[in-house]
Short mmCIF file of C-alpha atoms in Angstrom, two decimals:
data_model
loop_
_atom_site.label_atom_id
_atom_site.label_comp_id
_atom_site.label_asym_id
_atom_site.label_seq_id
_atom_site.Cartn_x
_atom_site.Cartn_y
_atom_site.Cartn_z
CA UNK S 297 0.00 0.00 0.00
CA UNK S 298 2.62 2.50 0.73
CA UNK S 299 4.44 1.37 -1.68
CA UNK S 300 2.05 1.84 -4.26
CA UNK S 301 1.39 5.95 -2.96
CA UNK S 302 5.19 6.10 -3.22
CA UNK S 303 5.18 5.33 -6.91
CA UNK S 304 1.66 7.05 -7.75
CA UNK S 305 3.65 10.07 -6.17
CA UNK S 306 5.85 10.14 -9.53
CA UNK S 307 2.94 10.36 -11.57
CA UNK S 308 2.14 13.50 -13.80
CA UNK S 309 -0.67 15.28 -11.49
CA UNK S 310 -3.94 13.58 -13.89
CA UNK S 311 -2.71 10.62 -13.78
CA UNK S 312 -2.34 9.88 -10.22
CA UNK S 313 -5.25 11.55 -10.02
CA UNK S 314 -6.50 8.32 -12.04
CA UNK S 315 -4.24 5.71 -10.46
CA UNK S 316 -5.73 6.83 -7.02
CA UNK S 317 -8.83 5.36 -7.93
CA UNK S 318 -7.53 1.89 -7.50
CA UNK S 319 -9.62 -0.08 -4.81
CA UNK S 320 -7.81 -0.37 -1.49
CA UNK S 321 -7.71 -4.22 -1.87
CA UNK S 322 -4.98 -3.86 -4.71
CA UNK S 323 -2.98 -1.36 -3.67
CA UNK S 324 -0.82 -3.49 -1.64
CA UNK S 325 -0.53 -6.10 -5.03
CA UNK S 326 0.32 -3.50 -7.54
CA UNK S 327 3.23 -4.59 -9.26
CA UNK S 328 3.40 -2.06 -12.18
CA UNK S 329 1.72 0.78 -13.22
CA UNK S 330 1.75 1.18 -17.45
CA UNK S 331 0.90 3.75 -19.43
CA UNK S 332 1.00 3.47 -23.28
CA UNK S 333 0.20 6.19 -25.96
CA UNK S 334 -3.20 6.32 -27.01
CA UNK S 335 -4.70 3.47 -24.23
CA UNK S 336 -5.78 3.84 -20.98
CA UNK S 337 -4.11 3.70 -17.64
CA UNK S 338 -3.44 0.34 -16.69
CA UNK S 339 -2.42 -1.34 -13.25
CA UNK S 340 -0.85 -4.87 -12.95
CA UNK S 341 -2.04 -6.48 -9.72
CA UNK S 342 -2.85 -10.17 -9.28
CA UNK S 343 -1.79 -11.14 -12.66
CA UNK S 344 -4.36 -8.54 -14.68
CA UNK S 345 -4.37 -5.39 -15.95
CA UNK S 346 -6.79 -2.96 -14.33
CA UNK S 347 -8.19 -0.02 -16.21
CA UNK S 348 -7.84 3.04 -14.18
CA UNK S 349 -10.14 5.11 -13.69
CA UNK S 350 -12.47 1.93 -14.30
CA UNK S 351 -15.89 4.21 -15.17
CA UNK S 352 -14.28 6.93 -17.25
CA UNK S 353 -11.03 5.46 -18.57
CA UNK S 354 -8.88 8.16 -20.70
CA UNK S 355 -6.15 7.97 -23.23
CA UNK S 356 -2.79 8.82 -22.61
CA UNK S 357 -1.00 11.19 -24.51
CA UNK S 358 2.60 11.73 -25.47
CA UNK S 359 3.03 14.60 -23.36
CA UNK S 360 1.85 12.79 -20.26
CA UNK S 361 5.04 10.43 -20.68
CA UNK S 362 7.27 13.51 -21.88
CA UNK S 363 6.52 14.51 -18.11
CA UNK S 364 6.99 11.70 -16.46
CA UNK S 365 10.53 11.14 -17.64
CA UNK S 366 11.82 14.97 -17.15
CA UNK S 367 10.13 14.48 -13.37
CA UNK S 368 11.83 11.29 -13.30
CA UNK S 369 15.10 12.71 -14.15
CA UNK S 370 14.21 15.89 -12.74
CA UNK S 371 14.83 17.45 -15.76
CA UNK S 372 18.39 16.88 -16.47
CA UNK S 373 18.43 13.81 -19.32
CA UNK S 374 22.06 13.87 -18.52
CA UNK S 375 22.00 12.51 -15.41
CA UNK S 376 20.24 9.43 -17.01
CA UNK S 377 21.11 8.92 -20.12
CA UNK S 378 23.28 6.00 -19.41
CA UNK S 379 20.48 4.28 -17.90
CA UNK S 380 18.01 5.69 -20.52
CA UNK S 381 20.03 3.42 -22.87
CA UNK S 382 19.48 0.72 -20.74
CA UNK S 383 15.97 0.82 -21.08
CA UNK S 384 15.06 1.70 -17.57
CA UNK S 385 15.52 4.48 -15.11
CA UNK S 386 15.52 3.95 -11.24
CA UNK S 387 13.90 6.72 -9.58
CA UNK S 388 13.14 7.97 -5.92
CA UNK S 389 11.55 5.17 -3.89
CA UNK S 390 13.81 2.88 -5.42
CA UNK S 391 10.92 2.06 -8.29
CA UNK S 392 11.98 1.57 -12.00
CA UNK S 393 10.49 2.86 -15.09
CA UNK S 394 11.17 0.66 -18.41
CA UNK S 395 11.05 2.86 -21.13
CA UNK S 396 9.88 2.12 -25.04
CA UNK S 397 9.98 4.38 -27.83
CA UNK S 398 11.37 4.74 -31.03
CA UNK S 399 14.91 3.94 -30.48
CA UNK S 400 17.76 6.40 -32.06
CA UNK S 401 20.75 3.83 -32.78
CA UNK S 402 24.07 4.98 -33.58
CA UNK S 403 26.99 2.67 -34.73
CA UNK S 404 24.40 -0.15 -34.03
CA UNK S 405 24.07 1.01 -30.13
CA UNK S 406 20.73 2.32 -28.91
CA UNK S 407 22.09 5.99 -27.58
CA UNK S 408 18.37 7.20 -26.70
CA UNK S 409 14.72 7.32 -27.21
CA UNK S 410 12.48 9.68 -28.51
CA UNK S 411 8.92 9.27 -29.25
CA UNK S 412 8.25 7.66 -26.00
CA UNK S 413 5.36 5.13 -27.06
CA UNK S 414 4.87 3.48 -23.38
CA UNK S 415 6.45 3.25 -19.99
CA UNK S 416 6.20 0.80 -17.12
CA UNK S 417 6.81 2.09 -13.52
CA UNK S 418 7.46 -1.37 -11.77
CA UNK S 419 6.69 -1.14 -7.68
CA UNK S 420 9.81 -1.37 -5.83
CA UNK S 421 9.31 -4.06 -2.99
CA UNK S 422 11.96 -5.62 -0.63
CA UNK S 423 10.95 -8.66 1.79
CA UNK S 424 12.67 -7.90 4.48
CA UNK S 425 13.33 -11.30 6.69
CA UNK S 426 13.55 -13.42 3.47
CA UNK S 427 16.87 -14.57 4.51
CA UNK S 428 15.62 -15.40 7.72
CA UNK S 429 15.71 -19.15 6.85
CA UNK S 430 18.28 -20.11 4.36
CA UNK S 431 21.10 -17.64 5.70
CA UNK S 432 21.64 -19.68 9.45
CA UNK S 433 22.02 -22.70 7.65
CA UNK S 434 24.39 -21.17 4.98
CA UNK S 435 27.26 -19.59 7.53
CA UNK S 436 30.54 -21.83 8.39
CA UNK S 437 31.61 -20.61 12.31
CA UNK S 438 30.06 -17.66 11.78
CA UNK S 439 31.28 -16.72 8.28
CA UNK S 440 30.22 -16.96 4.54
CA UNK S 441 31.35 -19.33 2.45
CA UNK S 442 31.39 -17.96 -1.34
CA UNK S 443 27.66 -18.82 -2.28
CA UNK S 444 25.56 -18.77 -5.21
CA UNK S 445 22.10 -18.16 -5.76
CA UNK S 446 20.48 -19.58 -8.63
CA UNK S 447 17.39 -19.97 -10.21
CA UNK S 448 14.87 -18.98 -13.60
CA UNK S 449 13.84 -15.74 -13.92
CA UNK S 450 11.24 -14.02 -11.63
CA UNK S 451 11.53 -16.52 -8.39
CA UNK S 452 13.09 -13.67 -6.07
CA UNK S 453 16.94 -14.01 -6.39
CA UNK S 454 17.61 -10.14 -6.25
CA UNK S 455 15.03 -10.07 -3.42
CA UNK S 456 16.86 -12.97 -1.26
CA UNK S 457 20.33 -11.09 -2.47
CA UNK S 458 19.43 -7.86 -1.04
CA UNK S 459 18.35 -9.62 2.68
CA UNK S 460 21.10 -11.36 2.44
CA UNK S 461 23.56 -8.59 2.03
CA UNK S 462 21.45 -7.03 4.52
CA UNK S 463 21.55 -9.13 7.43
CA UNK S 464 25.14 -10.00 6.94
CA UNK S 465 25.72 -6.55 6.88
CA UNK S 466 23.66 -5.44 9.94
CA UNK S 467 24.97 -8.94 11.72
CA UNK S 468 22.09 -10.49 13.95
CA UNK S 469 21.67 -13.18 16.20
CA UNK S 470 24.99 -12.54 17.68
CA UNK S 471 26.43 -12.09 14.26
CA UNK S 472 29.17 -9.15 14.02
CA UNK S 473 28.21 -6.89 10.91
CA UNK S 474 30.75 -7.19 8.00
CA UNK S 475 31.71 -5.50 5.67
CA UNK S 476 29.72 -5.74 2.56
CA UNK S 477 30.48 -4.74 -0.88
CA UNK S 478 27.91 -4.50 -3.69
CA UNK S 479 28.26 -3.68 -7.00
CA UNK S 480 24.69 -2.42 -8.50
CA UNK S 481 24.85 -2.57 -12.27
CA UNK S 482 21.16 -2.21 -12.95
CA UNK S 483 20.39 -0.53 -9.54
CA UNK S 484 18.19 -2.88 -8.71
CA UNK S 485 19.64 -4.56 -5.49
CA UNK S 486 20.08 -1.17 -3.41
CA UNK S 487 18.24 0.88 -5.74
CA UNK S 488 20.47 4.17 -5.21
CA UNK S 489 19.01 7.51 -6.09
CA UNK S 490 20.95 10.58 -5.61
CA UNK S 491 22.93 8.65 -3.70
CA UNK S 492 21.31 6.97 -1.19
CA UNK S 493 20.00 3.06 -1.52
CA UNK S 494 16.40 3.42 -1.47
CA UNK S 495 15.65 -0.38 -0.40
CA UNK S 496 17.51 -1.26 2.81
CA UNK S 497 20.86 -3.01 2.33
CA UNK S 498 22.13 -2.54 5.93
CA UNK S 499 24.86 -0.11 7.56
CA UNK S 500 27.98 -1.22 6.50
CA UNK S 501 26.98 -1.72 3.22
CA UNK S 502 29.18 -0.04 0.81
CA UNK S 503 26.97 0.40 -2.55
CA UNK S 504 28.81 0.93 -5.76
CA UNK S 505 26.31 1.33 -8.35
CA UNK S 506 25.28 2.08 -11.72
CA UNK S 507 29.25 0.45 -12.78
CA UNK S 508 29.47 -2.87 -14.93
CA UNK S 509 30.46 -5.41 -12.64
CA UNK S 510 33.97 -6.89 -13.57
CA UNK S 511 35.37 -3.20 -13.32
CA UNK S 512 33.27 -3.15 -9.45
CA UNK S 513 34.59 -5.71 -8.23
CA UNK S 514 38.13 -4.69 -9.12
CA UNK S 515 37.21 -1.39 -7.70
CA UNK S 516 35.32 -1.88 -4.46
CA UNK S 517 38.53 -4.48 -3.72
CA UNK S 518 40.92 -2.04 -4.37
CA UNK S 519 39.08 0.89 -2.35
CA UNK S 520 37.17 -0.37 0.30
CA UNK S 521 38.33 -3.51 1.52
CA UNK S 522 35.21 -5.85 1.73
CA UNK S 523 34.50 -8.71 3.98
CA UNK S 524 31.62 -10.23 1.02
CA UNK S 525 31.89 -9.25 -2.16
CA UNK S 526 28.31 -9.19 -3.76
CA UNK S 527 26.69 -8.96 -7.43
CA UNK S 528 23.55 -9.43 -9.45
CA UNK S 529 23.43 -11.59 -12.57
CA UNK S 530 26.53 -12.82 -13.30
CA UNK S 531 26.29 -12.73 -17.42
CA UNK S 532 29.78 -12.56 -18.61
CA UNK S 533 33.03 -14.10 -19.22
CA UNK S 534 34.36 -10.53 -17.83
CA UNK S 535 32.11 -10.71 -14.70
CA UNK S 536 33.57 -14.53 -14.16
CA UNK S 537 37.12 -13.58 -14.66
CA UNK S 538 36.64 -11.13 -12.02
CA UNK S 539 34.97 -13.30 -9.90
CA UNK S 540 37.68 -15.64 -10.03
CA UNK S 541 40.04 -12.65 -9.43
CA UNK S 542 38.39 -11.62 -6.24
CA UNK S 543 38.31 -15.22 -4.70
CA UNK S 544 42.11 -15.13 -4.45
CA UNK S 545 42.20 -11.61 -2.45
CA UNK S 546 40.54 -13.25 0.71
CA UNK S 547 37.07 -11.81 0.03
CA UNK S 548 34.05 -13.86 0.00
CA UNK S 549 31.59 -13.93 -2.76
CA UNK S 550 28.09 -13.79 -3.22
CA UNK S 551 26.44 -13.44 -6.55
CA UNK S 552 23.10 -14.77 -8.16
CA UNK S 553 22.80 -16.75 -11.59
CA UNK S 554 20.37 -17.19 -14.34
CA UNK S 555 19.86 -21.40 -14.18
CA UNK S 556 16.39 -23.37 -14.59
CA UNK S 557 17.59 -26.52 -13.16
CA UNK S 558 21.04 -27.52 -11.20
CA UNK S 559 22.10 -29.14 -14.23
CA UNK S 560 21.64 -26.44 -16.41
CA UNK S 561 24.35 -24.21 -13.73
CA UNK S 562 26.31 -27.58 -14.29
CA UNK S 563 26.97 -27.55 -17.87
CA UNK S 564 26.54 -24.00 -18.60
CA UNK S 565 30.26 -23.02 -19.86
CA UNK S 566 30.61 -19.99 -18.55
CA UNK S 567 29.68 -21.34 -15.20
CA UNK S 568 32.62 -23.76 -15.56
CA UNK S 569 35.59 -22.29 -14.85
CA UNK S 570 33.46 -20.18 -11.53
CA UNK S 571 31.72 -23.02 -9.79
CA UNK S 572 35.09 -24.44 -7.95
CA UNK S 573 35.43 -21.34 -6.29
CA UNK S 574 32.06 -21.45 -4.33
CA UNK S 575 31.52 -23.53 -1.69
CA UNK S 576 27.43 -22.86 -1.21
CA UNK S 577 24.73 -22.72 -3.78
CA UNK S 578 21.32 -21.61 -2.92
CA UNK S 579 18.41 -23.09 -5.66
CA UNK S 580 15.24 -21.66 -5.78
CA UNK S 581 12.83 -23.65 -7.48
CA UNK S 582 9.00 -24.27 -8.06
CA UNK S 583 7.03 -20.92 -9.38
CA UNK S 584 6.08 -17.31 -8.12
CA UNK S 585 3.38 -19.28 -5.45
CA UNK S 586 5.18 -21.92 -4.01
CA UNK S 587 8.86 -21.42 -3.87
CA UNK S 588 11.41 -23.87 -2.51
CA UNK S 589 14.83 -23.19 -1.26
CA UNK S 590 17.57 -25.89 -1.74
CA UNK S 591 21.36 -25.46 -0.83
CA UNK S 592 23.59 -27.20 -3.03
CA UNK S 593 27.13 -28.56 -1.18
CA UNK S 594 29.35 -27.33 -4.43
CA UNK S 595 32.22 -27.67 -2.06
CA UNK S 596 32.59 -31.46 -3.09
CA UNK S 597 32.09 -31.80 -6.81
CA UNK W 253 21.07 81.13 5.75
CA UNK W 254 18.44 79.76 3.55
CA UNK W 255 19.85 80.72 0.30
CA UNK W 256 22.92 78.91 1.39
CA UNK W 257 20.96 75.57 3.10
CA UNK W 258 18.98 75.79 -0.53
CA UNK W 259 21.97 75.37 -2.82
CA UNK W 260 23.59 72.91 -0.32
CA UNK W 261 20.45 70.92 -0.70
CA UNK W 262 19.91 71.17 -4.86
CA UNK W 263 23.61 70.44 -5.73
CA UNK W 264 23.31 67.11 -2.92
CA UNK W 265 19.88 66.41 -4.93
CA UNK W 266 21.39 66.25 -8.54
CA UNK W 267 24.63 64.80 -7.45
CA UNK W 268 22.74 61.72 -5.91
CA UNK W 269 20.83 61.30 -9.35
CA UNK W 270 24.43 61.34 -10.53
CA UNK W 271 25.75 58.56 -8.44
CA UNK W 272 22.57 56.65 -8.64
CA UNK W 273 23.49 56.85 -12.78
CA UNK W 274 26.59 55.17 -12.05
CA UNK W 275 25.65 52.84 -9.09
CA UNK W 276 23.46 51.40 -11.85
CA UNK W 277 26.41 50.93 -14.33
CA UNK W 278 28.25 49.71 -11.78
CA UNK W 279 25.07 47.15 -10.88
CA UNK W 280 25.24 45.89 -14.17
CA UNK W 281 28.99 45.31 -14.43
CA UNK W 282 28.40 42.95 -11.30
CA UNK W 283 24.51 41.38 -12.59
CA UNK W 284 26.73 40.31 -15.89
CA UNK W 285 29.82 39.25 -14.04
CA UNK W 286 27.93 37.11 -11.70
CA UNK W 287 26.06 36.03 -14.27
CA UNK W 288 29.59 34.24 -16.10
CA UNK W 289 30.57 32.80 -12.84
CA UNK W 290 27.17 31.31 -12.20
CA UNK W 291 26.98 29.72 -16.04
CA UNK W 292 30.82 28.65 -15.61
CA UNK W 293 29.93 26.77 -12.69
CA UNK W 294 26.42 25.06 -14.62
CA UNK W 295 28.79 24.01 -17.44
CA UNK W 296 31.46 22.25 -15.20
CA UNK W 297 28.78 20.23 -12.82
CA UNK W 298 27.06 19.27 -15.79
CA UNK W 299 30.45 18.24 -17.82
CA UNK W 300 32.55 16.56 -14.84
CA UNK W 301 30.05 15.51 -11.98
CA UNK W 302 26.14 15.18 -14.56
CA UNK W 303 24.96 17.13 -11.96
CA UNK W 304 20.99 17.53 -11.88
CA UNK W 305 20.07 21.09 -12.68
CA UNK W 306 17.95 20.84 -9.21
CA UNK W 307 21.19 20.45 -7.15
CA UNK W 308 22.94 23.59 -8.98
CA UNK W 309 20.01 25.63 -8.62
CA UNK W 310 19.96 24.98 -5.60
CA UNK W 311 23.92 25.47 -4.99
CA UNK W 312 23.73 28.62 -6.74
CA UNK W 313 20.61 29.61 -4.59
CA UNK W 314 22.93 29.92 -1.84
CA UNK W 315 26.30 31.47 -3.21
CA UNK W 316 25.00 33.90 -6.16
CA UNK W 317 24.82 37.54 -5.19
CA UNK W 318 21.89 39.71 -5.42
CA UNK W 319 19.94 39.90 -7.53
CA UNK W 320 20.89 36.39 -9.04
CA UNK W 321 20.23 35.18 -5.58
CA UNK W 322 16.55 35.78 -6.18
CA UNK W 323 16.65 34.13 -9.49
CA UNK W 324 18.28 31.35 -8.68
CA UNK W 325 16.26 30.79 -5.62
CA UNK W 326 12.52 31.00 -7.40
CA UNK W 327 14.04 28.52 -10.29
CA UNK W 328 14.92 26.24 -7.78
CA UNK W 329 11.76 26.33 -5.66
CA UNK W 330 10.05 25.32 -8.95
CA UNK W 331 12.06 22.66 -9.31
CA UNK W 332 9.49 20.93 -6.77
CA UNK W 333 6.64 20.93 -10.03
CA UNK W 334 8.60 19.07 -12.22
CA UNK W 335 6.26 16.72 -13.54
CA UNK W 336 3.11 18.51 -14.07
CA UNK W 337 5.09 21.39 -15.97
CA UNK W 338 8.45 21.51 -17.89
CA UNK W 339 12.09 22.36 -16.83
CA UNK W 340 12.00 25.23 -19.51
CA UNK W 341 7.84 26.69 -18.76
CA UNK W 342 9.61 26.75 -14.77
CA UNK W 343 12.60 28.44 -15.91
CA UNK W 344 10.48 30.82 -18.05
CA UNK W 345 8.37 31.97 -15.51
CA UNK W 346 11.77 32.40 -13.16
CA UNK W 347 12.76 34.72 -15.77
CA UNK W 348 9.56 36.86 -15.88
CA UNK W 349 9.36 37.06 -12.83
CA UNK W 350 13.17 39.01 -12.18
CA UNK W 351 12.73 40.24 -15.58
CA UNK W 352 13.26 43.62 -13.25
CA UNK W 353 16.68 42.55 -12.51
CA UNK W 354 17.60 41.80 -16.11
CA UNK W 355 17.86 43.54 -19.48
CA UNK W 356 16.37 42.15 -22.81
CA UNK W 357 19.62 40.85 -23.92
CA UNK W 358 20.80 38.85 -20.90
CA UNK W 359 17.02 37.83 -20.07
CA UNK W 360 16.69 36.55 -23.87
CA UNK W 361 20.03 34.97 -23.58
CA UNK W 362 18.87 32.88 -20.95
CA UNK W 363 15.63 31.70 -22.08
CA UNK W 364 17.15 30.25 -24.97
CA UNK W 365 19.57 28.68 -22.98
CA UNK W 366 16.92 27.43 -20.84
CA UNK W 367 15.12 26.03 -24.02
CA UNK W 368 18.20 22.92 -24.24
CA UNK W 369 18.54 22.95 -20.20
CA UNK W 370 17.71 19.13 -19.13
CA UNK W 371 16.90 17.92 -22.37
CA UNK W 372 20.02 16.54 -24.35
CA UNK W 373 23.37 14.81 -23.47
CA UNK W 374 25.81 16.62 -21.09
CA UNK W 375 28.22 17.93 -23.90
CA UNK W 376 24.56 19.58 -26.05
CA UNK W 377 23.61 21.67 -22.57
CA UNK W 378 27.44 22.58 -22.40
CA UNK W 379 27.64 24.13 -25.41
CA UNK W 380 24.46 25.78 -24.98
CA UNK W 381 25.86 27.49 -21.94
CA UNK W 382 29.23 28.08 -23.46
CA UNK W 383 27.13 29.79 -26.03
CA UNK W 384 25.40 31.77 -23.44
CA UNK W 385 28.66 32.69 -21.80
CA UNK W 386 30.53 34.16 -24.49
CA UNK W 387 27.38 36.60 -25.18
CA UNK W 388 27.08 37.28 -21.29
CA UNK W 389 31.03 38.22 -21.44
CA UNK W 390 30.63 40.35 -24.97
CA UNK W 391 27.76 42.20 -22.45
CA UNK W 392 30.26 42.76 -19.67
CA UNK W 393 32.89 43.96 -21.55
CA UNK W 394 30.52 46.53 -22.60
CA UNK W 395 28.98 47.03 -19.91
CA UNK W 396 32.86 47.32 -17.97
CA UNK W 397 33.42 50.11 -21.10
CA UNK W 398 30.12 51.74 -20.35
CA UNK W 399 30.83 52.35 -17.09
CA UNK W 400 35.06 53.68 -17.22
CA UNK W 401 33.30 55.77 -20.04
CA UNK W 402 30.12 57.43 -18.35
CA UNK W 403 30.36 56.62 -14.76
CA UNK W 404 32.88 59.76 -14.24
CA UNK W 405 30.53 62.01 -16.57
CA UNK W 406 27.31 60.78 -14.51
CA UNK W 407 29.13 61.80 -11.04
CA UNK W 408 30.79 64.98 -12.34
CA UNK W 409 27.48 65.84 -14.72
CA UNK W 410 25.40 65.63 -10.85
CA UNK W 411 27.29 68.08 -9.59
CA UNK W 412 27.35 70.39 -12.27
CA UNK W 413 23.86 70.37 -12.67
CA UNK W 414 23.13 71.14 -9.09
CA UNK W 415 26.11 73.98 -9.35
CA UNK W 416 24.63 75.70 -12.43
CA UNK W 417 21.01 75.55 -11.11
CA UNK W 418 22.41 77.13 -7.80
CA UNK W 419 23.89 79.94 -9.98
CA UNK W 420 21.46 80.96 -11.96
CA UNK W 421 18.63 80.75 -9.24
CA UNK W 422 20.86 82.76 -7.10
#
């Protein structure tokens, strides 16, 4: 529920006038709020689109998008554009707003968007305790091992990477805090804006973000001497190289992975040459309703 | 007594409308001069640091002189609206409303600016302001000149006024 006044805040002033007519009931399952040229306000909660306002639905219009993304930025493009690129801008609150237009590509790179044809303002949400579980049962004496957390898209590894980071970071249970390096390439684990993580990723918690990750590693290693090194979506032969180049400086690792099954993370190639450096691996299986957490002992294969 | 308390009084009168002549040139010399500092420092958070204009607003807010001060403060303060109007309608109406503080040229100057403010890549808005610069510096060179040139003549020209009128009315 707050969340969803938090993001409705960012709206142009008509159409949070219109997302404001959501019914109370939904509020706290928004998950995104869309808004495409020429169509109606729409809000995703409990897997369907809601028309808003449902009586008197109106159309939106280029200029109501225009607005969004210069309050967004707040008004400096330049601040953004690297993002912009990206597809996606993360904005105070920690939400994110995908962006689709006609795209203006230069030597075969997207370098911006104009014509802005739709946006989707996605409902930042951190679970808070999701850890609770999985992250006793993960610690050696006290300590990390280098650990993994894989699964498909969409079952919650960014969410159980941020408590994670979080808890280890704050220590509990008798746990001394550490210290906690995280490189945010998508600012999506500590959601920074203007600074500041939006979500909570605890107080020693240094945040580097918005910085490919091989080059964040090497630079949060150099600079601020980490107890856990941690990262989102490791996608590259440059992120594993890293990876593998942070294991041998005494730091220990945490990262998530794109897998569907624990064989897939077995054969994958890329994975390969990573896997003998992690000790813990952390599958998440089943779908969105019924998750299950499995650790994986990596330490003997 | 009174003749003498009268012509004291007349040649103070005209030589004040005198110095207020060249307190004004001298205003302008330090309106424009401000003015580069103020753009210098826009073009160098945008280029090194991508500040947001909000935070430099508000920076300059704080360290401009009057009567940028004011300007800088109301274009900040609209900052907050961004959203339901535009970075250039806000900086617009900042303009209008200080257009008592600035001349066509300068005020002109800066609308245009404003037009590319917040809307392109950092190296576009910097050579927008560059732009802007080097026409705020062509104005305060002249406006330097203007001043070495007729701020003497306004001061001497008050007093000479109020000496002439004191000699023909006496």
């Amino acid at each position: 529920m707050e969340e969803y006044m938090s993001a409705i805040a960012l709206l142009p002033a008509t159409i949070r006038a219109a997302a404001q007519t959501l019914p109370q009931r939904l509020r706290g399952r928004a998950e995104e709020i869309r808004m495409r040229v020429g169509q109606p306000l729409t809000v995703l909660a409990e897997n369907e689109e809601h028309i808003l306002p449902a009586d008197r639905p109106f159309r939106i219009q280029p200029l109501d998008l225009e607005q969004m993304v210069e309050a967004a930025t707040r008004g400096s493009v330049h601040t953004a554009l690297e993002n912009i690129r990206s597809g996606f801008l993360t904005v105070r609150g920690g939400h994110r707003i995908g962006l689709c237009g006609t795209a203006v590509v230069k030597e075969g790179e997207i370098c911006n968007l104009r014509h802005l044809s739709s946006l989707c303002l996605r409902i930042a949400r951190q679970i808070p305790g999701a850890a609770d579980d999985i992250l006793p049962r993960l610690l050696d004496n006290g300590r990390l091992p280098n650990t993994m957390i894989v699964s498909p898209p969409g079952l919650g590894k960014t969410t159980l990477l941020r408590d994670m980071v979080r808890q280890l970071s704050d220590g509990r249970d008798g746990r001394s805090p550490v210290r906690v390096g995280l490189v945010d390439e998508r600012s999506e684990i500590a959601a920074c804006y203007m600074g500041q993580p939006q979500l909570d990723v605890g107080a020693h918690t240094d945040v580097l973000d918005g910085c490919a990750k091989a080059k964040g590693m090497m630079w949060l290693l150099r600079g601020l001497s980490p107890d856990v090194l941690a990262v989102d979506e490791v996608t590259t032969p440059e992120d594993v190289a890293s990876m593998i180049q942070a294991s041998h400086c005494g730091v220990r690792l945490l990262c998530t992975l794109h897998a569907e099954v624990e064989d897939d993370l077995l054969r994958r190639p890329l994975y390969k040459s990573l896997l003998p450096m992690f000790q813990k691996c952390v599958m998440i299986e089943g779908d969105r309703r019924a998750r299950v957490l499995r650790i994986l002992d990596l330490s003997n294969r | 007594m009174i003749q003498i308390l009268g012509a004291i009084l007349v040649t103070a009168s005209t030589t004040a409308v005198g110095l207020a002549a060249v307190q004004r040139l001298g205003a302008r010399v330090t309106l424009l001069s401000g003015l580069v500092h103020a753009l210098e420092y826009m073009q160098t958070e945008i280029y090194f640091n991508l500040t947001p204009l909000p935070v430099i607003l508000e920076h300059l807010s704080q360290t401009a002189a009057a009567p940028l001060k004011s300007f800088f403060t109301r274009s900040a303060s609209y900052m907050d609206k961004l959203g339901d109007c535009s970075f250039s309608s806000l900086w617009q109406c900042a303009i209008q409303e200080c257009r008592n503080d600035f001349q066509g040229a300068e005020a002109q100057l800066l609308a245009d600016m404003g037009s590319m403010l917040g809307k392109y890549d950092a190296e576009a808005q910097c050579r927008a302001i560059a732009y802007a610069r080097a026409r705020v510096e062509a104005l305060l060179e002249n406006a330097e000149k203007e001043k070495a040139r007729q701020g003497k003549v306004y001061g001497v020209l008050g007093v000479m006024c109020g000496l002439v009128i004191v000699i023909i009315l006496i």
